[in-house]
mmCIF file of C-alpha atoms and ligand atoms in Angstrom:
data_model
loop_
_atom_site.group_PDB
_atom_site.id
_atom_site.type_symbol
_atom_site.label_atom_id
_atom_site.label_comp_id
_atom_site.label_asym_id
_atom_site.label_seq_id
_atom_site.Cartn_x
_atom_site.Cartn_y
_atom_site.Cartn_z
ATOM 1 C CA MET Z 1 0.115 -0.134 -0.001
ATOM 2 C CA ALA Z 2 1.403 3.440 -0.897
ATOM 3 C CA SER Z 3 1.629 6.535 1.371
ATOM 4 C CA GLU Z 4 -1.335 8.736 2.071
ATOM 5 C CA TYR Z 5 -0.196 10.916 -0.681
ATOM 6 C CA MET Z 6 -0.254 8.083 -3.288
ATOM 7 C CA TYR Z 7 -2.016 10.003 -6.035
ATOM 8 C CA ILE Z 8 0.490 12.748 -6.452
ATOM 9 C CA THR Z 9 4.335 12.552 -7.199
ATOM 10 C CA PRO Z 10 6.665 12.204 -4.168
ATOM 11 C CA ASP Z 11 8.063 15.795 -4.723
ATOM 12 C CA ALA Z 12 4.590 17.151 -5.103
ATOM 13 C CA ALA Z 13 3.709 15.356 -1.708
ATOM 14 C CA ALA Z 14 6.697 16.683 0.093
ATOM 15 C CA TYR Z 15 5.846 20.284 -1.055
ATOM 16 C CA VAL Z 16 2.241 19.802 -0.070
ATOM 17 C CA LYS Z 17 3.193 18.382 3.354
ATOM 18 C CA LYS Z 18 4.845 21.657 4.262
ATOM 19 C CA PHE Z 19 1.358 23.329 4.220
ATOM 20 C CA GLU Z 20 -0.299 21.004 6.801
ATOM 21 C CA TRP Z 21 -2.114 22.612 9.489
ATOM 22 C CA GLN Z 22 -1.136 22.840 12.994
ATOM 23 C CA ARG Z 23 -3.014 20.446 15.128
ATOM 24 C CA ASP Z 24 -3.679 20.872 19.000
ATOM 25 C CA GLN Z 25 -2.223 18.205 21.562
ATOM 26 C CA LEU Z 26 -5.644 16.353 21.439
ATOM 27 C CA LEU Z 27 -5.719 15.945 17.767
ATOM 28 C CA LEU Z 28 -2.065 14.936 17.701
ATOM 29 C CA ARG Z 29 -2.685 12.279 20.361
ATOM 30 C CA LEU Z 30 -5.664 10.823 18.414
ATOM 31 C CA GLU Z 31 -3.590 10.592 15.326
ATOM 32 C CA GLU Z 32 -0.781 8.701 17.446
ATOM 33 C CA GLU Z 33 -3.441 6.457 19.066
ATOM 34 C CA ALA Z 34 -4.951 5.668 15.637
ATOM 35 C CA ARG Z 35 -1.406 4.901 14.271
ATOM 36 C CA ARG Z 36 -0.634 2.768 17.093
ATOM 37 C CA GLU Z 37 -3.691 0.924 17.422
ATOM 38 C CA ARG Z 38 -4.490 0.601 13.712
ATOM 39 C CA ILE Z 39 -7.831 2.398 14.077
ATOM 40 C CA PRO Z 40 -8.566 3.731 10.557
ATOM 41 C CA ILE Z 41 -9.154 7.469 10.764
ATOM 42 C CA ILE Z 42 -9.317 9.964 7.843
ATOM 43 C CA ASN Z 43 -6.210 11.390 6.202
ATOM 44 C CA LEU Z 44 -5.002 14.710 7.399
ATOM 45 C CA ASP Z 45 -5.309 16.206 3.910
ATOM 46 C CA SER Z 46 -8.883 14.956 3.480
ATOM 47 C CA ILE Z 47 -10.024 16.212 6.734
ATOM 48 C CA GLN Z 48 -8.608 19.620 6.094
ATOM 49 C CA VAL Z 49 -10.671 19.668 2.921
ATOM 50 C CA LEU Z 50 -13.801 18.558 4.937
ATOM 51 C CA GLN Z 51 -13.278 21.281 7.352
ATOM 52 C CA GLN Z 52 -12.808 23.866 4.624
ATOM 53 C CA LEU Z 53 -16.126 22.673 2.934
ATOM 54 C CA ALA Z 54 -18.052 22.631 6.084
ATOM 55 C CA ARG Z 55 -16.817 26.184 6.879
ATOM 56 C CA ILE Z 56 -17.456 27.448 3.313
ATOM 57 C CA LYS Z 57 -21.011 25.997 3.464
ATOM 58 C CA GLY Z 58 -21.600 27.554 6.954
ATOM 59 C CA ALA Z 59 -22.714 23.969 7.931
ATOM 60 C CA GLN Z 60 -24.778 24.310 10.992
ATOM 61 C CA THR Z 61 -26.042 20.720 11.188
ATOM 62 C CA ILE Z 62 -23.620 17.851 10.463
ATOM 63 C CA LEU Z 63 -24.291 14.031 10.347
ATOM 64 C CA GLU Z 64 -21.413 11.687 10.362
ATOM 65 C CA ILE Z 65 -21.727 8.023 9.810
ATOM 66 C CA GLY Z 66 -18.714 6.102 11.652
ATOM 67 C CA THR Z 67 -17.162 7.943 14.639
ATOM 68 C CA ALA Z 68 -14.425 5.656 15.659
ATOM 69 C CA ILE Z 69 -12.377 7.749 18.300
ATOM 70 C CA GLY Z 70 -14.000 11.057 17.337
ATOM 71 C CA TYR Z 71 -11.098 12.447 15.354
ATOM 72 C CA SER Z 72 -13.026 13.547 12.314
ATOM 73 C CA THR Z 73 -16.000 14.522 14.434
ATOM 74 C CA ILE Z 74 -13.973 17.064 16.394
ATOM 75 C CA TRP Z 75 -12.558 18.651 13.121
ATOM 76 C CA LEU Z 76 -15.983 18.853 11.763
ATOM 77 C CA ALA Z 77 -17.449 20.259 14.900
ATOM 78 C CA ARG Z 78 -14.600 23.067 14.850
ATOM 79 C CA ALA Z 79 -15.666 24.038 11.362
ATOM 80 C CA ASN Z 80 -18.292 26.339 12.696
ATOM 81 C CA SER Z 81 -18.443 27.508 16.369
ATOM 82 C CA SER Z 82 -22.263 26.815 16.411
ATOM 83 C CA ALA Z 83 -22.466 23.764 14.469
ATOM 84 C CA GLN Z 84 -24.270 20.831 15.841
ATOM 85 C CA VAL Z 85 -22.892 17.309 15.037
ATOM 86 C CA VAL Z 86 -24.603 13.808 15.284
ATOM 87 C CA SER Z 87 -22.399 10.972 14.748
ATOM 88 C CA LEU Z 88 -23.292 7.111 14.628
ATOM 89 C CA GLU Z 89 -20.920 4.389 15.766
ATOM 90 C CA ILE Z 90 -21.744 0.629 16.153
ATOM 91 C CA ASP Z 91 -18.776 -0.272 18.325
ATOM 92 C CA GLU Z 92 -19.424 0.555 21.965
ATOM 93 C CA ARG Z 93 -15.920 0.851 23.032
ATOM 94 C CA MET Z 94 -15.285 3.475 20.235
ATOM 95 C CA VAL Z 95 -18.434 5.347 21.343
ATOM 96 C CA VAL Z 96 -16.976 5.591 25.150
ATOM 97 C CA ARG Z 97 -13.616 6.739 23.652
ATOM 98 C CA ALA Z 98 -15.126 9.227 21.237
ATOM 99 C CA ARG Z 99 -17.333 10.714 23.823
ATOM 100 C CA GLY Z 100 -14.368 11.095 26.083
ATOM 101 C CA ASN Z 101 -12.275 12.788 23.482
ATOM 102 C CA ILE Z 102 -15.230 15.082 22.406
ATOM 103 C CA ASN Z 103 -15.697 16.045 26.134
ATOM 104 C CA GLU Z 104 -11.970 16.936 26.271
ATOM 105 C CA ALA Z 105 -12.272 19.010 23.207
ATOM 106 C CA GLY Z 106 -15.030 20.856 24.914
ATOM 107 C CA LEU Z 107 -17.544 20.003 22.298
ATOM 108 C CA SER Z 108 -20.049 17.736 24.325
ATOM 109 C CA ASP Z 109 -22.798 20.506 24.210
ATOM 110 C CA ARG Z 110 -22.594 20.413 20.293
ATOM 111 C CA VAL Z 111 -21.743 16.923 19.483
ATOM 112 C CA GLN Z 112 -23.753 13.738 19.950
ATOM 113 C CA VAL Z 113 -22.313 10.399 19.448
ATOM 114 C CA ILE Z 114 -25.128 7.883 19.180
ATOM 115 C CA HIS Z 115 -24.369 4.101 19.695
ATOM 116 C CA ARG Z 116 -26.213 2.709 16.874
ATOM 117 C CA ASP Z 117 -25.933 0.471 13.677
ATOM 118 C CA ALA Z 118 -26.134 2.940 10.868
ATOM 119 C CA THR Z 119 -27.906 0.366 8.758
ATOM 120 C CA LEU Z 120 -30.952 1.135 10.834
ATOM 121 C CA GLY Z 121 -30.992 4.744 9.968
ATOM 122 C CA LEU Z 122 -31.587 7.530 12.377
ATOM 123 C CA PRO Z 123 -33.822 7.482 15.288
ATOM 124 C CA GLU Z 124 -37.274 8.934 14.569
ATOM 125 C CA SER Z 125 -36.812 12.072 16.234
ATOM 126 C CA TYR Z 126 -34.673 13.349 13.271
ATOM 127 C CA ALA Z 127 -36.587 14.923 10.282
ATOM 128 C CA GLU Z 128 -35.726 14.617 6.718
ATOM 129 C CA GLY Z 129 -33.788 17.499 5.200
ATOM 130 C CA SER Z 130 -32.499 18.411 8.393
ATOM 131 C CA PHE Z 131 -28.646 18.284 7.702
ATOM 132 C CA ASP Z 132 -26.482 20.721 5.870
ATOM 133 C CA PHE Z 133 -23.552 18.262 5.708
ATOM 134 C CA ILE Z 134 -23.221 14.509 5.709
ATOM 135 C CA PHE Z 135 -20.051 12.429 5.867
ATOM 136 C CA LEU Z 136 -20.074 8.903 5.118
ATOM 137 C CA ASP Z 137 -17.221 6.825 6.718
ATOM 138 C CA ALA Z 138 -18.260 3.585 8.056
ATOM 139 C CA SER Z 139 -18.385 0.029 6.427
ATOM 140 C CA LYS Z 140 -17.202 0.530 2.784
ATOM 141 C CA GLN Z 141 -19.273 -2.440 1.670
ATOM 142 C CA LYS Z 142 -22.442 -0.517 2.894
ATOM 143 C CA TYR Z 143 -22.023 2.732 1.173
ATOM 144 C CA GLU Z 144 -24.940 2.144 -1.094
ATOM 145 C CA GLN Z 145 -27.192 1.364 1.760
ATOM 146 C CA TYR Z 146 -26.206 4.370 3.794
ATOM 147 C CA LEU Z 147 -26.696 6.584 0.639
ATOM 148 C CA GLU Z 148 -30.218 5.221 0.461
ATOM 149 C CA LEU Z 149 -30.935 5.793 4.112
ATOM 150 C CA TYR Z 150 -29.211 9.100 4.684
ATOM 151 C CA LEU Z 151 -29.651 11.126 1.446
ATOM 152 C CA PRO Z 152 -33.184 12.157 2.403
ATOM 153 C CA TYR Z 153 -31.851 13.620 5.586
ATOM 154 C CA LEU Z 154 -29.696 16.122 3.545
ATOM 155 C CA ARG Z 155 -31.216 19.312 2.722
ATOM 156 C CA SER Z 156 -31.313 20.814 -0.782
ATOM 157 C CA GLU Z 157 -28.167 22.204 -1.641
ATOM 158 C CA GLY Z 158 -26.496 20.272 1.253
ATOM 159 C CA VAL Z 159 -23.068 18.596 0.831
ATOM 160 C CA LEU Z 160 -22.367 14.802 0.950
ATOM 161 C CA VAL Z 161 -18.785 13.648 1.467
ATOM 162 C CA VAL Z 162 -17.655 10.093 1.360
ATOM 163 C CA ASP Z 163 -14.230 8.929 2.432
ATOM 164 C CA ASN Z 164 -12.210 5.943 0.784
ATOM 165 C CA VAL Z 165 -13.811 6.069 -2.483
ATOM 166 C CA LEU Z 166 -10.520 5.079 -4.146
ATOM 167 C CA PHE Z 167 -9.769 2.410 -1.584
ATOM 168 C CA HIS Z 168 -5.842 2.662 -1.724
ATOM 169 C CA GLY Z 169 -5.942 2.816 -5.624
ATOM 170 C CA LEU Z 170 -7.551 -0.671 -5.734
ATOM 171 C CA VAL Z 171 -10.777 0.655 -7.153
ATOM 172 C CA PHE Z 172 -9.067 1.191 -10.525
ATOM 173 C CA SER Z 173 -6.224 -1.499 -10.318
ATOM 174 C CA GLN Z 174 -8.327 -4.767 -10.421
ATOM 175 C CA PRO Z 175 -6.819 -6.396 -7.274
ATOM 176 C CA SER Z 176 -6.284 -10.193 -7.394
ATOM 177 C CA GLU Z 177 -7.176 -10.942 -3.580
ATOM 178 C CA PRO Z 178 -10.983 -11.839 -3.748
ATOM 179 C CA ARG Z 179 -12.169 -9.902 -0.769
ATOM 180 C CA GLN Z 180 -10.329 -6.669 -1.945
ATOM 181 C CA ALA Z 181 -11.584 -7.324 -5.504
ATOM 182 C CA TRP Z 182 -15.131 -7.436 -4.239
ATOM 183 C CA ILE Z 183 -14.838 -4.360 -2.091
ATOM 184 C CA ALA Z 184 -13.233 -2.588 -4.948
ATOM 185 C CA GLU Z 185 -16.039 -3.633 -7.139
ATOM 186 C CA ARG Z 186 -18.724 -2.546 -4.740
ATOM 187 C CA LEU Z 187 -17.048 0.831 -4.346
ATOM 188 C CA ASP Z 188 -16.805 1.379 -7.951
ATOM 189 C CA GLN Z 189 -20.556 0.571 -8.372
ATOM 190 C CA PHE Z 190 -21.298 3.106 -5.467
ATOM 191 C CA ASN Z 191 -18.945 5.859 -7.294
ATOM 192 C CA GLN Z 192 -20.966 5.135 -10.452
ATOM 193 C CA LYS Z 193 -24.200 5.526 -8.537
ATOM 194 C CA LEU Z 194 -23.074 8.788 -6.896
ATOM 195 C CA PHE Z 195 -22.061 10.116 -10.198
ATOM 196 C CA HIS Z 196 -25.165 9.239 -12.089
ATOM 197 C CA HIS Z 197 -27.616 10.039 -9.261
ATOM 198 C CA PRO Z 198 -30.415 12.307 -10.222
ATOM 199 C CA GLN Z 199 -30.196 14.395 -7.044
ATOM 200 C CA LEU Z 200 -26.482 14.731 -6.887
ATOM 201 C CA GLN Z 201 -23.735 16.527 -8.686
ATOM 202 C CA THR Z 202 -20.463 14.518 -7.770
ATOM 203 C CA THR Z 203 -16.754 15.180 -8.063
ATOM 204 C CA ILE Z 204 -13.983 12.877 -6.907
ATOM 205 C CA LEU Z 205 -10.951 14.280 -5.343
ATOM 206 C CA PRO Z 206 -7.759 11.963 -5.571
ATOM 207 C CA ILE Z 207 -6.443 13.158 -2.044
ATOM 208 C CA GLY Z 208 -5.897 10.800 0.963
ATOM 209 C CA ASP Z 209 -7.798 7.600 0.177
ATOM 210 C CA GLY Z 210 -10.029 9.431 -2.369
ATOM 211 C CA ILE Z 211 -13.154 11.579 -1.286
ATOM 212 C CA SER Z 212 -16.169 12.173 -3.305
ATOM 213 C CA ILE Z 213 -18.101 15.503 -2.764
ATOM 214 C CA SER Z 214 -21.630 15.710 -3.892
ATOM 215 C CA ILE Z 215 -24.196 18.491 -3.819
ATOM 216 C CA LYS Z 216 -27.733 17.678 -3.506
ATOM 217 C CA ASN Z 217 -29.910 19.303 -6.147
HETATM 218 C C1 SAM J 301 -13.039 4.542 9.133
HETATM 219 S S1 SAM J 301 -13.687 4.439 10.831
HETATM 220 C C2 SAM J 301 -14.288 6.050 11.171
HETATM 221 C C3 SAM J 301 -13.398 7.163 11.231
HETATM 222 C C4 SAM J 301 -13.560 8.399 11.735
HETATM 223 N N1 SAM J 301 -14.688 9.005 10.767
HETATM 224 C C5 SAM J 301 -12.514 9.333 11.545
HETATM 225 O O1 SAM J 301 -12.005 9.576 10.543
HETATM 226 O O2 SAM J 301 -11.873 9.831 12.606
HETATM 227 C C6 SAM J 301 -15.228 3.554 10.635
HETATM 228 C C7 SAM J 301 -15.960 3.396 11.804
HETATM 229 O O3 SAM J 301 -17.381 3.053 11.494
HETATM 230 C C8 SAM J 301 -17.895 2.230 12.392
HETATM 231 N N2 SAM J 301 -18.880 1.253 11.701
HETATM 232 C C9 SAM J 301 -18.714 0.287 10.936
HETATM 233 N N3 SAM J 301 -19.938 -0.122 10.526
HETATM 234 C C10 SAM J 301 -20.901 0.606 11.043
HETATM 235 C C11 SAM J 301 -22.293 0.597 11.280
HETATM 236 N N4 SAM J 301 -23.142 -0.317 10.534
HETATM 237 N N5 SAM J 301 -22.868 1.489 12.017
HETATM 238 C C12 SAM J 301 -22.202 2.432 12.664
HETATM 239 N N6 SAM J 301 -20.897 2.470 12.675
HETATM 240 C C13 SAM J 301 -20.165 1.518 11.956
HETATM 241 C C14 SAM J 301 -16.728 1.277 12.642
HETATM 242 O O4 SAM J 301 -16.959 0.722 14.020
HETATM 243 C C15 SAM J 301 -15.504 2.393 12.776
HETATM 244 O O5 SAM J 301 -15.351 2.914 13.987
#
């Protein structure tokens, strides 16, 4: 597997790296924990773009599918000082850690981590069209299901971002390992669906592990 800057030349990667944003002690600690424990969190270059998008959009309501330890959740909550964030996570141990980290970030009043299987959708109290920004980052094999479940919750002109859409480059390199090939094929189908979806205008950025950005018509 290549580095996190696999889609650009090594020289370009080294140059771009000079412009990484400063992170506070909390985010640096979470990056270190994720590295040490092999917890898959979003690449730094991708989350910088997500935070910029959420800020440009003035997103006040953000839904995240897949919290892990709350790294991306904290970045997204910090996009706007009054943004409300809801994040769904299936793994109870992750929920506990994420809540602790979000508390440490001083964001508990604006961020709610819900312990829930995202394939069940949102609890009934959430209305359709109530989110300005949705970030999908849970099980890659279930992206199509998440799209169907959560797109109705995105308001018109809202932004949908999906991580790992290039799947370490495997989505366009026909991997021989059967499980990887299966996931790559599912992701390719998902990307096609996003691109041809009548309600979405989608573009893919080959940064990090590949992110798609869609605007809802
Ligand atoms: C890639 S990690 C999320 C990383 C996080 N967004 C970040 O960048 O800091 C994916 C997370 O999705 C969770 N997950 C997987 N399937 C899920 C499901 N059906 N419902 C909710 N969470 C799920 C996993 O437990 C894992 O913690």
